[in-house]
GROMACS .gro file of N, CA and C in nm:
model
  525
    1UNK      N    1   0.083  -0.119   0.000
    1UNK     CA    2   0.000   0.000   0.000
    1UNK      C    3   0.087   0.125   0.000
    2UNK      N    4   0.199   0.135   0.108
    2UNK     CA    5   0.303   0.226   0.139
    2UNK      C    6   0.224   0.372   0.148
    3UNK      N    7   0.151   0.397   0.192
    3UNK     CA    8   0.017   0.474   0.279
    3UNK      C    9  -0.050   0.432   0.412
    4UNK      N   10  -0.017   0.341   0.459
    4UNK     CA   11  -0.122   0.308   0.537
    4UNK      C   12  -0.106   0.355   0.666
    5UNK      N   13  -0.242   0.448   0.727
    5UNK     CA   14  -0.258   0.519   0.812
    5UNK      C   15  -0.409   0.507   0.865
    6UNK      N   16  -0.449   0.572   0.971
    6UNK     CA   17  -0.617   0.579   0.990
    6UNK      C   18  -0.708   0.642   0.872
    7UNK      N   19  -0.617   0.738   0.828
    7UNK     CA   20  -0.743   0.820   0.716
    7UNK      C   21  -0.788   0.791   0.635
    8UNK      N   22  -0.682   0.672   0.572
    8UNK     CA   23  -0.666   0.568   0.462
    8UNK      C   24  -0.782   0.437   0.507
    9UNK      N   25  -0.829   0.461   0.581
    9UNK     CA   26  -0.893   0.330   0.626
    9UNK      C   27  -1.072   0.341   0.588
   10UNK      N   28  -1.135   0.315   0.550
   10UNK     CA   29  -1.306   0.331   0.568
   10UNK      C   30  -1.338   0.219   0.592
   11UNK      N   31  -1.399   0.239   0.752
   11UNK     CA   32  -1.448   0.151   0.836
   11UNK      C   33  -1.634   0.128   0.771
   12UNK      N   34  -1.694   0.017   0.787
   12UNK     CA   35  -1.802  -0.015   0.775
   12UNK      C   36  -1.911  -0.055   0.860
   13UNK      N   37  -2.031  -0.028   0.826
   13UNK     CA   38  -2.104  -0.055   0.950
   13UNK      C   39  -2.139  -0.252   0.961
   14UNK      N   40  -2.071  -0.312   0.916
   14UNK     CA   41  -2.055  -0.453   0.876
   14UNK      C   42  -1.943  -0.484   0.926
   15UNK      N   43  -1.821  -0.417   0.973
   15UNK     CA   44  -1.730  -0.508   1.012
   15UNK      C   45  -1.595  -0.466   0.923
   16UNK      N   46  -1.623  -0.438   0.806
   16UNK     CA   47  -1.560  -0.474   0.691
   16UNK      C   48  -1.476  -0.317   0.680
   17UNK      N   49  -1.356  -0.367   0.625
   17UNK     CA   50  -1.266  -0.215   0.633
   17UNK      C   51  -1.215  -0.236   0.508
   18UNK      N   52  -1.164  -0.072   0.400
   18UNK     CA   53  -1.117  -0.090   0.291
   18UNK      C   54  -1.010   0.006   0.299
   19UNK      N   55  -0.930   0.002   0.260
   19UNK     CA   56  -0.780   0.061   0.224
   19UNK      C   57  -0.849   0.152   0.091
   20UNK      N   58  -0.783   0.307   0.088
   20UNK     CA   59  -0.805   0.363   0.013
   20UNK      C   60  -0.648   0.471  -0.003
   21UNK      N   61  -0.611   0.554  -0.088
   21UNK     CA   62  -0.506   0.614  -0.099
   21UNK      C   63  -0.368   0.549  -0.151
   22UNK      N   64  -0.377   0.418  -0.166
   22UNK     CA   65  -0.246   0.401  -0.241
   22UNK      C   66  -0.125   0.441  -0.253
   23UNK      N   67  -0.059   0.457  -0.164
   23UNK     CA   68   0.059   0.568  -0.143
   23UNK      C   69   0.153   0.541  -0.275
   24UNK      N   70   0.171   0.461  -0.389
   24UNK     CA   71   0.292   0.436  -0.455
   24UNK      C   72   0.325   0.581  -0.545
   25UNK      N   73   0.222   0.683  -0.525
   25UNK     CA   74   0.296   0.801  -0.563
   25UNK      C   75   0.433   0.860  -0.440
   26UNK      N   76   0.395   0.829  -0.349
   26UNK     CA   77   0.446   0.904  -0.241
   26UNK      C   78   0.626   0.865  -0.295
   27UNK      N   79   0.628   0.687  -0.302
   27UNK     CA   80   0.752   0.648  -0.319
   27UNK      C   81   0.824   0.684  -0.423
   28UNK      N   82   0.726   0.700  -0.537
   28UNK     CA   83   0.743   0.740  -0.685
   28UNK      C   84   0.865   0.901  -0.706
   29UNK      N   85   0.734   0.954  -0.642
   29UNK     CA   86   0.742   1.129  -0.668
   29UNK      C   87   0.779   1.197  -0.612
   30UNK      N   88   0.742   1.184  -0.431
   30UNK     CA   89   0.793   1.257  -0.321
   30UNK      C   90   0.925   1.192  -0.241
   31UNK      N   91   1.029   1.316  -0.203
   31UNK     CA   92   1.120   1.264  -0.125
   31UNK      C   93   1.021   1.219   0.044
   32UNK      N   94   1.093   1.105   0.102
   32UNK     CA   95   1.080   1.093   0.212
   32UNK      C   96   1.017   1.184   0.345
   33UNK      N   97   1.115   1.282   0.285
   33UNK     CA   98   1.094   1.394   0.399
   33UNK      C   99   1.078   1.515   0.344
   34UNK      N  100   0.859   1.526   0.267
   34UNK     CA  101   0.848   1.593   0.201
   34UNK      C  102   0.810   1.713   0.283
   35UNK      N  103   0.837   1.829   0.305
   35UNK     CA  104   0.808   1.965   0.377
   35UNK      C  105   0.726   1.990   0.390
   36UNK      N  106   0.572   1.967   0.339
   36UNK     CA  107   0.448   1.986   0.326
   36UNK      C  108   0.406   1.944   0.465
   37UNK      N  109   0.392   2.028   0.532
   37UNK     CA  110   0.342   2.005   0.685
   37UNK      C  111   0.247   1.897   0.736
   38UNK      N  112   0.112   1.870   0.654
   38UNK     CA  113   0.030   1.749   0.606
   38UNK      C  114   0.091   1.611   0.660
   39UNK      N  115   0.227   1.639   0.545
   39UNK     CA  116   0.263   1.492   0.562
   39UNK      C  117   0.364   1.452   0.694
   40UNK      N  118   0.369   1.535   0.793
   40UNK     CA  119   0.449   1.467   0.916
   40UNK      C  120   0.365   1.417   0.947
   41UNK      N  121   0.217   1.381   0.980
   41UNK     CA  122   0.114   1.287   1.029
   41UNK      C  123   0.138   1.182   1.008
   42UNK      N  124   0.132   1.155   0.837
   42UNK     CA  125   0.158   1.070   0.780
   42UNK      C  126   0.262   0.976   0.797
   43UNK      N  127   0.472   1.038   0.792
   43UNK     CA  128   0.573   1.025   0.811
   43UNK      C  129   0.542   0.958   0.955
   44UNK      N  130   0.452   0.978   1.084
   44UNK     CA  131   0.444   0.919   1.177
   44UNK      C  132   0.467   0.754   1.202
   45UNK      N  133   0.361   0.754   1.080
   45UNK     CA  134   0.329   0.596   1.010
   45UNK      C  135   0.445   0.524   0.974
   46UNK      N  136   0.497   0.552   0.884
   46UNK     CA  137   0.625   0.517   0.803
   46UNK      C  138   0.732   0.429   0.884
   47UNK      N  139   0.794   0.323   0.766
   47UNK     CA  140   0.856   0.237   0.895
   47UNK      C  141   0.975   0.278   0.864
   48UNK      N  142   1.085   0.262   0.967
   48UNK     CA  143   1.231   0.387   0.959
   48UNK      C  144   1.279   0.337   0.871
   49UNK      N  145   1.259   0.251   0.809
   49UNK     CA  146   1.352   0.231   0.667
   49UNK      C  147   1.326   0.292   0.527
   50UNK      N  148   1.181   0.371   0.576
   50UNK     CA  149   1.217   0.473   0.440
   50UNK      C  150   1.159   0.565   0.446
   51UNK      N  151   1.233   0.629   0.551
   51UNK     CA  152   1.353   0.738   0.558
   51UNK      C  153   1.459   0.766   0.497
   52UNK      N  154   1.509   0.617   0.428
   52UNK     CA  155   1.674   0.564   0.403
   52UNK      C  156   1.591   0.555   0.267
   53UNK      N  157   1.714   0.540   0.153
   53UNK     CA  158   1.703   0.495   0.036
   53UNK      C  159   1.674   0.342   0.047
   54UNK      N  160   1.657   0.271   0.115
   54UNK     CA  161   1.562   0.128   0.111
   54UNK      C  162   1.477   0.116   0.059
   55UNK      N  163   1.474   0.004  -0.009
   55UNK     CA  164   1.332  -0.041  -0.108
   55UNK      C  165   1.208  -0.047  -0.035
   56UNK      N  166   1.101  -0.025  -0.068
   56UNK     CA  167   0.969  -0.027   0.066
   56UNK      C  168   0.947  -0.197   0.044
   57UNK      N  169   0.936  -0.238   0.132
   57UNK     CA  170   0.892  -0.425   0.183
   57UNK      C  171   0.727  -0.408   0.191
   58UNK      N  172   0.632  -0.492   0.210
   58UNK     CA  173   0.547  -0.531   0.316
   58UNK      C  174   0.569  -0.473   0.437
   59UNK      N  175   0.682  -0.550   0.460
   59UNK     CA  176   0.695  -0.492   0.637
   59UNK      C  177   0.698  -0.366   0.670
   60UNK      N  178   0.659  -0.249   0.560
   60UNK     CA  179   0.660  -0.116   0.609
   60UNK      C  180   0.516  -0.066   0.650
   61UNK      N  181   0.400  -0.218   0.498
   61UNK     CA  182   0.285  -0.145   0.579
   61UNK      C  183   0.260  -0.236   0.737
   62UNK      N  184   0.336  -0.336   0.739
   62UNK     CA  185   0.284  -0.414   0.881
   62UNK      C  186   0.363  -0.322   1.018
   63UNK      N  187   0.513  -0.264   0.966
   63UNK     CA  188   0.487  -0.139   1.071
   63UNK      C  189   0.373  -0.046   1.094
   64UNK      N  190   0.284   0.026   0.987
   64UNK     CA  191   0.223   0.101   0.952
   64UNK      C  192   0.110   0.066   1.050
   65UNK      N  193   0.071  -0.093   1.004
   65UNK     CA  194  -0.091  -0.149   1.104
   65UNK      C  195  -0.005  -0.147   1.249
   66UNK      N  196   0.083  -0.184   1.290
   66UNK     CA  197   0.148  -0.162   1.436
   66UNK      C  198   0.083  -0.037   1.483
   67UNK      N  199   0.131   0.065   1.427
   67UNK     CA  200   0.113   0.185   1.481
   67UNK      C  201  -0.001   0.234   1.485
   68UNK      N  202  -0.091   0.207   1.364
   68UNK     CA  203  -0.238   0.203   1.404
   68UNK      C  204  -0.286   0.140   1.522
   69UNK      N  205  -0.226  -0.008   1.502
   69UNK     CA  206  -0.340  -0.066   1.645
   69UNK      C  207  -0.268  -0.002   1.789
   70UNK      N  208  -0.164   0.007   1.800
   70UNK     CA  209  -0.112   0.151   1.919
   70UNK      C  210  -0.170   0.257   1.965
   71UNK      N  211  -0.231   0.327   1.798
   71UNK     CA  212  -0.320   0.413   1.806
   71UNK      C  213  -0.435   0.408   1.855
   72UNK      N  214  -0.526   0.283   1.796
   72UNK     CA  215  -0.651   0.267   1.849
   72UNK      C  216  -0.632   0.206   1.991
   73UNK      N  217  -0.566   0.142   2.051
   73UNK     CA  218  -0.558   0.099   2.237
   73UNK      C  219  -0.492   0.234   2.315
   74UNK      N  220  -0.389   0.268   2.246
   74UNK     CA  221  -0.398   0.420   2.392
   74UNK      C  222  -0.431   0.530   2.350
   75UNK      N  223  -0.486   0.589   2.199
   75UNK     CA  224  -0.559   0.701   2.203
   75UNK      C  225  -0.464   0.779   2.132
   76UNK      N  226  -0.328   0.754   2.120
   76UNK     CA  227  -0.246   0.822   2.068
   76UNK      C  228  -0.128   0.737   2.022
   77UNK      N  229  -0.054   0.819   1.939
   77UNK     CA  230   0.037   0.794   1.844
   77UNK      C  231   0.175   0.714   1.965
   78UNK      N  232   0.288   0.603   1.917
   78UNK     CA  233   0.339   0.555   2.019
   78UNK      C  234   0.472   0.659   2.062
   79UNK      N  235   0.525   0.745   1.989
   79UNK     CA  236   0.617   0.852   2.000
   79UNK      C  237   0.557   0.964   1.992
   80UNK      N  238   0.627   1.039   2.092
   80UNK     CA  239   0.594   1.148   2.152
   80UNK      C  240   0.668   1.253   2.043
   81UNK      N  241   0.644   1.282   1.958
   81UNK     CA  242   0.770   1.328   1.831
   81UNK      C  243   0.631   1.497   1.825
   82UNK      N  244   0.758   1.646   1.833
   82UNK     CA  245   0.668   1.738   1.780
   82UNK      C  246   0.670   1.765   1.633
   83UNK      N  247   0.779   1.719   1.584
   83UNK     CA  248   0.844   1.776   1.423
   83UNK      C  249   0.908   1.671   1.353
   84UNK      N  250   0.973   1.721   1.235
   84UNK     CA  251   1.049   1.599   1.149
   84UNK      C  252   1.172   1.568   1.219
   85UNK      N  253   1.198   1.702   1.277
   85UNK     CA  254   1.321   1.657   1.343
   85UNK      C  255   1.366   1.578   1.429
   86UNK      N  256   1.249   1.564   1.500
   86UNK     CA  257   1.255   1.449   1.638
   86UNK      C  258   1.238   1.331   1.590
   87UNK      N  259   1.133   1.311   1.475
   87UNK     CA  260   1.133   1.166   1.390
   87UNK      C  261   1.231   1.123   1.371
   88UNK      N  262   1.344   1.215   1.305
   88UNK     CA  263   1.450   1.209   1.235
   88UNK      C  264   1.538   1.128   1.365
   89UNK      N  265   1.560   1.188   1.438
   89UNK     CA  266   1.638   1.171   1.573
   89UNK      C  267   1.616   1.031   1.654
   90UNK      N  268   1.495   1.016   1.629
   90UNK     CA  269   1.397   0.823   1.679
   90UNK      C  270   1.467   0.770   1.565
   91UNK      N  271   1.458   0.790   1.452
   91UNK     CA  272   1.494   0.697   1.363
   91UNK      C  273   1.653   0.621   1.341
   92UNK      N  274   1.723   0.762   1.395
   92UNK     CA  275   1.861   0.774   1.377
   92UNK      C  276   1.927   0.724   1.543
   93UNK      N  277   1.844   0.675   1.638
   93UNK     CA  278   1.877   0.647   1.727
   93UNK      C  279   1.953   0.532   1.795
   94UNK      N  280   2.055   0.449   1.863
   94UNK     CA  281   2.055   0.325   1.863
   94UNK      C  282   1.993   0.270   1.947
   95UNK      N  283   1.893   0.308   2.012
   95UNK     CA  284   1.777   0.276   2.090
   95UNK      C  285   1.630   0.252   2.019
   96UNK      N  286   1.569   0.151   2.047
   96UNK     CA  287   1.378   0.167   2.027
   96UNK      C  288   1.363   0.191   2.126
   97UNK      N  289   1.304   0.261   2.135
   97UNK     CA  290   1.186   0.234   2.249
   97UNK      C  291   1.094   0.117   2.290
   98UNK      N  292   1.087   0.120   2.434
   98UNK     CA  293   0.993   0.057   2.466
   98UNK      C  294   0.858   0.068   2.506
   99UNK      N  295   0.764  -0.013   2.447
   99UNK     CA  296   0.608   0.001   2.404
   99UNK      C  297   0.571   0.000   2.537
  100UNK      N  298   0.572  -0.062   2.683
  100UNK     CA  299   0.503  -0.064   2.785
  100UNK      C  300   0.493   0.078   2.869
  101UNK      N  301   0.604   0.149   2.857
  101UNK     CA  302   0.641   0.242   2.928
  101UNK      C  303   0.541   0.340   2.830
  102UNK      N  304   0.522   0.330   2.720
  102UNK     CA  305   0.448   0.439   2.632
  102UNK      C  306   0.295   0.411   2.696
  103UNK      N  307   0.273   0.272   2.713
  103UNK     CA  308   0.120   0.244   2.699
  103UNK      C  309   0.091   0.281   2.835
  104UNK      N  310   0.155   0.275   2.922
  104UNK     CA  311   0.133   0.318   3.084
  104UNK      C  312   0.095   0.467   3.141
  105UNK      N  313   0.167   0.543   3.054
  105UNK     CA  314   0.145   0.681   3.014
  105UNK      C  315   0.055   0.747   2.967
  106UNK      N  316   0.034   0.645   2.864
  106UNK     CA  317  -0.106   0.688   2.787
  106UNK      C  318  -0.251   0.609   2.894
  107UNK      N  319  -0.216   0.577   3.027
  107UNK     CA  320  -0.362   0.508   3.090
  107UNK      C  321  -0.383   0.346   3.054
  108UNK      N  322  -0.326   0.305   2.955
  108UNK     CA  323  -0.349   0.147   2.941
  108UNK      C  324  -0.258   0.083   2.997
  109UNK      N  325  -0.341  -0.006   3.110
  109UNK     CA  326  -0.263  -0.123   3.182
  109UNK      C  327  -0.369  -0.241   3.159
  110UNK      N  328  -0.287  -0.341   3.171
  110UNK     CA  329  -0.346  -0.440   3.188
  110UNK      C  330  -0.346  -0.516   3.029
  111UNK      N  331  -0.262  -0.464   2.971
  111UNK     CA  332  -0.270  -0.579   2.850
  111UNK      C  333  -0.163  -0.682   2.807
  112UNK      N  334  -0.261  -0.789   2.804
  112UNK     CA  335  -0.172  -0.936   2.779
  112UNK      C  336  -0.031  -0.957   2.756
  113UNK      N  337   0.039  -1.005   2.812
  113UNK     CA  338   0.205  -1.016   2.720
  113UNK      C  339   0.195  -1.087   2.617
  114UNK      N  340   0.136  -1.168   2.536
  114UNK     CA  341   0.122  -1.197   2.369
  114UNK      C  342   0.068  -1.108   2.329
  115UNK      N  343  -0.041  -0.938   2.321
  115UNK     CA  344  -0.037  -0.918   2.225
  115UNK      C  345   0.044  -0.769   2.320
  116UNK      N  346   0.138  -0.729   2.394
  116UNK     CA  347   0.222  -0.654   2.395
  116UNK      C  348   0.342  -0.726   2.298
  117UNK      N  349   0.371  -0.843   2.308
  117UNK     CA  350   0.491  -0.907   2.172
  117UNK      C  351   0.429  -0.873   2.070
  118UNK      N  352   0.322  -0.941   2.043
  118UNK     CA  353   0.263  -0.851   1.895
  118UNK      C  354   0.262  -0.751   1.854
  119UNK      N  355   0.255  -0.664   1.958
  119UNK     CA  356   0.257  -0.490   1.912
  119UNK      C  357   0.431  -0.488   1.884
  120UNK      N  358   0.491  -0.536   1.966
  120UNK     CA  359   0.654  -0.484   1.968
  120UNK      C  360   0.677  -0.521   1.833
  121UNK      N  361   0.649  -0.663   1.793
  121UNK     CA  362   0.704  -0.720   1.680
  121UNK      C  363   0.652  -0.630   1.551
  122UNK      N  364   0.557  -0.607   1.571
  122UNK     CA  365   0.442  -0.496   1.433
  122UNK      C  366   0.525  -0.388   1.437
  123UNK      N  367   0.592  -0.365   1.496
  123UNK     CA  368   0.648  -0.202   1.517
  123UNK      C  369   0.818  -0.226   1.540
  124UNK      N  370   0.872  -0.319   1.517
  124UNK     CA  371   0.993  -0.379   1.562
  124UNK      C  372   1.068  -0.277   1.439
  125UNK      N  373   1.205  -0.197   1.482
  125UNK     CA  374   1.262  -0.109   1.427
  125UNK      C  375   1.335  -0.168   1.283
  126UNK      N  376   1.365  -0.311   1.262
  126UNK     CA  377   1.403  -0.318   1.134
  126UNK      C  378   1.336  -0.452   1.071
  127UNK      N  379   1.261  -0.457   0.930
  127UNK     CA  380   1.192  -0.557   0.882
  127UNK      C  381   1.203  -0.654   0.901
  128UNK      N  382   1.326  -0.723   0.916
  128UNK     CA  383   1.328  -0.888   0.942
  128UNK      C  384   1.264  -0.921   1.073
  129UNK      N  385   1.233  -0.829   1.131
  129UNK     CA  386   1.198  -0.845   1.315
  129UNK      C  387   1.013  -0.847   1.296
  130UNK      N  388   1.003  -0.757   1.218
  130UNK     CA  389   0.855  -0.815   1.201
  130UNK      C  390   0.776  -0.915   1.125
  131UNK      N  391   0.629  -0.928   1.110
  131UNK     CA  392   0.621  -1.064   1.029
  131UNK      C  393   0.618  -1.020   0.875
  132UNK      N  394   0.649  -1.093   0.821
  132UNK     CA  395   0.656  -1.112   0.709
  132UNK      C  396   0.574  -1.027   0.591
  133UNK      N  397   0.484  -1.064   0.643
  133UNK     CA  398   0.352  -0.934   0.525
  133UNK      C  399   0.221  -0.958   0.644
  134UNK      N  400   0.127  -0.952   0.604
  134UNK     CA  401  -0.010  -0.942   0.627
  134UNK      C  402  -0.126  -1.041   0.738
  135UNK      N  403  -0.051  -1.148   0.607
  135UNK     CA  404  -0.141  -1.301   0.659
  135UNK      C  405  -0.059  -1.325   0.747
  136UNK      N  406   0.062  -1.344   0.778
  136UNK     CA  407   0.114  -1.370   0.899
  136UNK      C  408   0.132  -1.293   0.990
  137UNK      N  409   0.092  -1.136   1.034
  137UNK     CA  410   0.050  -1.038   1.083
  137UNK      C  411  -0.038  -1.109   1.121
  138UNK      N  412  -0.163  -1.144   1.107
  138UNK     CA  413  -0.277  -1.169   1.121
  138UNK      C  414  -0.315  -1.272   1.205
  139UNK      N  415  -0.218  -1.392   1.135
  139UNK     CA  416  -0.187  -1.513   1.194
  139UNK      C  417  -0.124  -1.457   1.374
  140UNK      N  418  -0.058  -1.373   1.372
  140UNK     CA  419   0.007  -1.366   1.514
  140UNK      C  420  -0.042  -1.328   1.584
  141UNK      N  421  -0.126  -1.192   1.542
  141UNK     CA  422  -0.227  -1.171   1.644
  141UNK      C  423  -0.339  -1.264   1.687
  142UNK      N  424  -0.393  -1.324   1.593
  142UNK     CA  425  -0.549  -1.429   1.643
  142UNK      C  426  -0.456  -1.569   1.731
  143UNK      N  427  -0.340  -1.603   1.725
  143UNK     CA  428  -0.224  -1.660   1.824
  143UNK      C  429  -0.221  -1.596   1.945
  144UNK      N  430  -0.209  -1.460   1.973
  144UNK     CA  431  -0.165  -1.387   2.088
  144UNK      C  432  -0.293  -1.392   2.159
  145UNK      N  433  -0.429  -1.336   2.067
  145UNK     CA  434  -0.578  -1.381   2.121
  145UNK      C  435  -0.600  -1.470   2.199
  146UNK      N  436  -0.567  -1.562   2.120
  146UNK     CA  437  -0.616  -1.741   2.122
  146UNK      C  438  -0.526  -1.727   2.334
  147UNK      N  439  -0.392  -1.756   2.331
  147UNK     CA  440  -0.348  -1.731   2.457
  147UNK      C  441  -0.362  -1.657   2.553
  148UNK      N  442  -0.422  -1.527   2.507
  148UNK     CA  443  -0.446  -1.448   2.595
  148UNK      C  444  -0.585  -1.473   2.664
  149UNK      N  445  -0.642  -1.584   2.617
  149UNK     CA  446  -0.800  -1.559   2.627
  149UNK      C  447  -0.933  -1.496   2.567
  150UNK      N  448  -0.873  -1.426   2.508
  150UNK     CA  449  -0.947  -1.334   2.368
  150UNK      C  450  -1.001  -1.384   2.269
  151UNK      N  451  -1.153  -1.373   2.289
  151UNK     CA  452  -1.239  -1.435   2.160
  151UNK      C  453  -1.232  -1.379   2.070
  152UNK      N  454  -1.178  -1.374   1.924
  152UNK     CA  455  -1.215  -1.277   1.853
  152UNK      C  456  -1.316  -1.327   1.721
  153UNK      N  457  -1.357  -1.216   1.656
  153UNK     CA  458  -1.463  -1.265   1.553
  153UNK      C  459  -1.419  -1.338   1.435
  154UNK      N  460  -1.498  -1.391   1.344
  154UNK     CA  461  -1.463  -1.446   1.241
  154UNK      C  462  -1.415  -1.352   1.147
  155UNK      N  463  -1.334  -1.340   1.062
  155UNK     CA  464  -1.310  -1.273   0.943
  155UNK      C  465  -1.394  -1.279   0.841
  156UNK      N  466  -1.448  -1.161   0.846
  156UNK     CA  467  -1.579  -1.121   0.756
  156UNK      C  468  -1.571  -1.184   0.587
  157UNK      N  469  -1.432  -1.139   0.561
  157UNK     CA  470  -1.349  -1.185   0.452
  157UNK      C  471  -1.414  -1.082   0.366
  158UNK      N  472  -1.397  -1.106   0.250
  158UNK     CA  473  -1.417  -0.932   0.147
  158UNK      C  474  -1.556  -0.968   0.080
  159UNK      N  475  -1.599  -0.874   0.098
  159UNK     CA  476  -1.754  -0.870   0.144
  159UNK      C  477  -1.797  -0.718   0.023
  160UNK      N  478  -1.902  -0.718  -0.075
  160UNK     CA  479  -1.891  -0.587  -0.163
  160UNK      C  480  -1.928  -0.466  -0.058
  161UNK      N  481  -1.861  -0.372  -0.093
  161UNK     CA  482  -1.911  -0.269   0.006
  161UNK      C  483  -2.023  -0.178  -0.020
  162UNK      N  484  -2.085  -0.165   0.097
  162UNK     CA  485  -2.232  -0.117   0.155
  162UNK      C  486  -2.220   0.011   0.026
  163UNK      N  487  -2.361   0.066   0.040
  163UNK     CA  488  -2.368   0.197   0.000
  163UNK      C  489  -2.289   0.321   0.099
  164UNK      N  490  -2.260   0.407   0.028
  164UNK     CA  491  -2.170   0.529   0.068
  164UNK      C  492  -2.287   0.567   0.238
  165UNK      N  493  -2.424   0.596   0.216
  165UNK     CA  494  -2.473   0.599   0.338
  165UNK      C  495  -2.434   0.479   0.472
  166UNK      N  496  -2.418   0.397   0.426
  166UNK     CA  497  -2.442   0.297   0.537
  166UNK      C  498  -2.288   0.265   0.637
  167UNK      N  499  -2.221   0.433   0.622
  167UNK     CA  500  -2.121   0.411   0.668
  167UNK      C  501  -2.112   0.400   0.839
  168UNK      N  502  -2.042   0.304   0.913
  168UNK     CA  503  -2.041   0.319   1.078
  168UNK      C  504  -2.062   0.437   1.097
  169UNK      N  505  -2.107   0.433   1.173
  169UNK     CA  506  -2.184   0.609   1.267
  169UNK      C  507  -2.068   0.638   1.362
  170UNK      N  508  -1.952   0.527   1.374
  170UNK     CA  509  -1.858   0.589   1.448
  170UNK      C  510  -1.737   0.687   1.345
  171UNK      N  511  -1.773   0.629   1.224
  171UNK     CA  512  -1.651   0.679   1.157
  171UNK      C  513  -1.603   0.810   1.200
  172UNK      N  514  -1.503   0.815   1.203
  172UNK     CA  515  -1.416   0.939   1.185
  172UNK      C  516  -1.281   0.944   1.130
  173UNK      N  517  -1.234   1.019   1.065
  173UNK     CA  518  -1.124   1.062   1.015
  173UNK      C  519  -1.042   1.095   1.100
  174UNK      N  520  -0.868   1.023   1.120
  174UNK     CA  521  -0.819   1.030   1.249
  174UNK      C  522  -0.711   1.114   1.136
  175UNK      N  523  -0.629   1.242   1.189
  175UNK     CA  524  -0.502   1.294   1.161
  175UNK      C  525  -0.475   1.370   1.289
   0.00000   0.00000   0.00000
């Protein structure tokens, strides 16, 4: 996708979510660290390897869903970053950070150690550390579930989408 963020997302009142925005202009056309103020939201997302002249993987959008699902359990983004510059500075760091100390901060306690590994691994600072692409993303979390005790639902699987009205009443546009 090499976009993938909340805004990019349209949630359904079915369950069912669609990827929209396509980022392969971004990789195409725009440098990394394009000045357009807009896109540090975005750059939030981005997995630190391209930043770098690195080829974009999978594993940049499975950083990408990391940081989303971060987003959606504590309410906020997992770095405390005001500008490009501080991105710049996380990225260029020989430290990660660690996810518990962020989530404690942000008010969430109490979540499972399989899917705190899951989150670390989704967000793990260089690709080989996370999973692979998607389906095995997927695979790890309904694993971390399964142990943690966590029922989760069936996979709706791709389903045509509703009319433009029948969108969740929760939707919102997160930047």
């Amino acid at each position: 996708h090499g976009n993938l963020r909340p805004s990019n997302i349209l949630y359904w009142s079915n369950g069912h979510a669609d990827l929209t925005d396509v980022g392969i202009g971004r990789s195409l056309v725009r440098e990394p660290w394009d000045d357009d103020p807009a896109s540090f939201q975005a750059q939030q997302y981005f997995a630190p390897e391209l930043s770098s002249s690195l080829r974009a993987t999978p594993g940049a959008d499975v950083y990408a869903a990391g940081v989303i699902a971060f987003h959606a359990l504590a309410g906020r983004l997992p770095f405390d970053i005001a500008d490009k510059r501080g991105l710049r500075e996380l990225i260029g760091s020989e430290t990660w950070p660690d996810l518990s100390p962020v989530l404690e901060a942000a008010g969430v306690t109490g979540v499972a150690e399989p899917l705190l590994k899951w989150l670390e691994r989704m967000m793990a600072r260089f690709p080989n550390q996370r999973p692979d692409n998607a389906h095995q993303a997927l695979f790890e979390l309904q694993e971390a579930c399964k142990s943690s005790g966590i029922a989760i639902a069936a996979d709706p699987g791709r389903v045509a989408a509703p009319a433009a009205n029948e969108l969740a009443p929760g939707f919102a546009r997160w930047e």
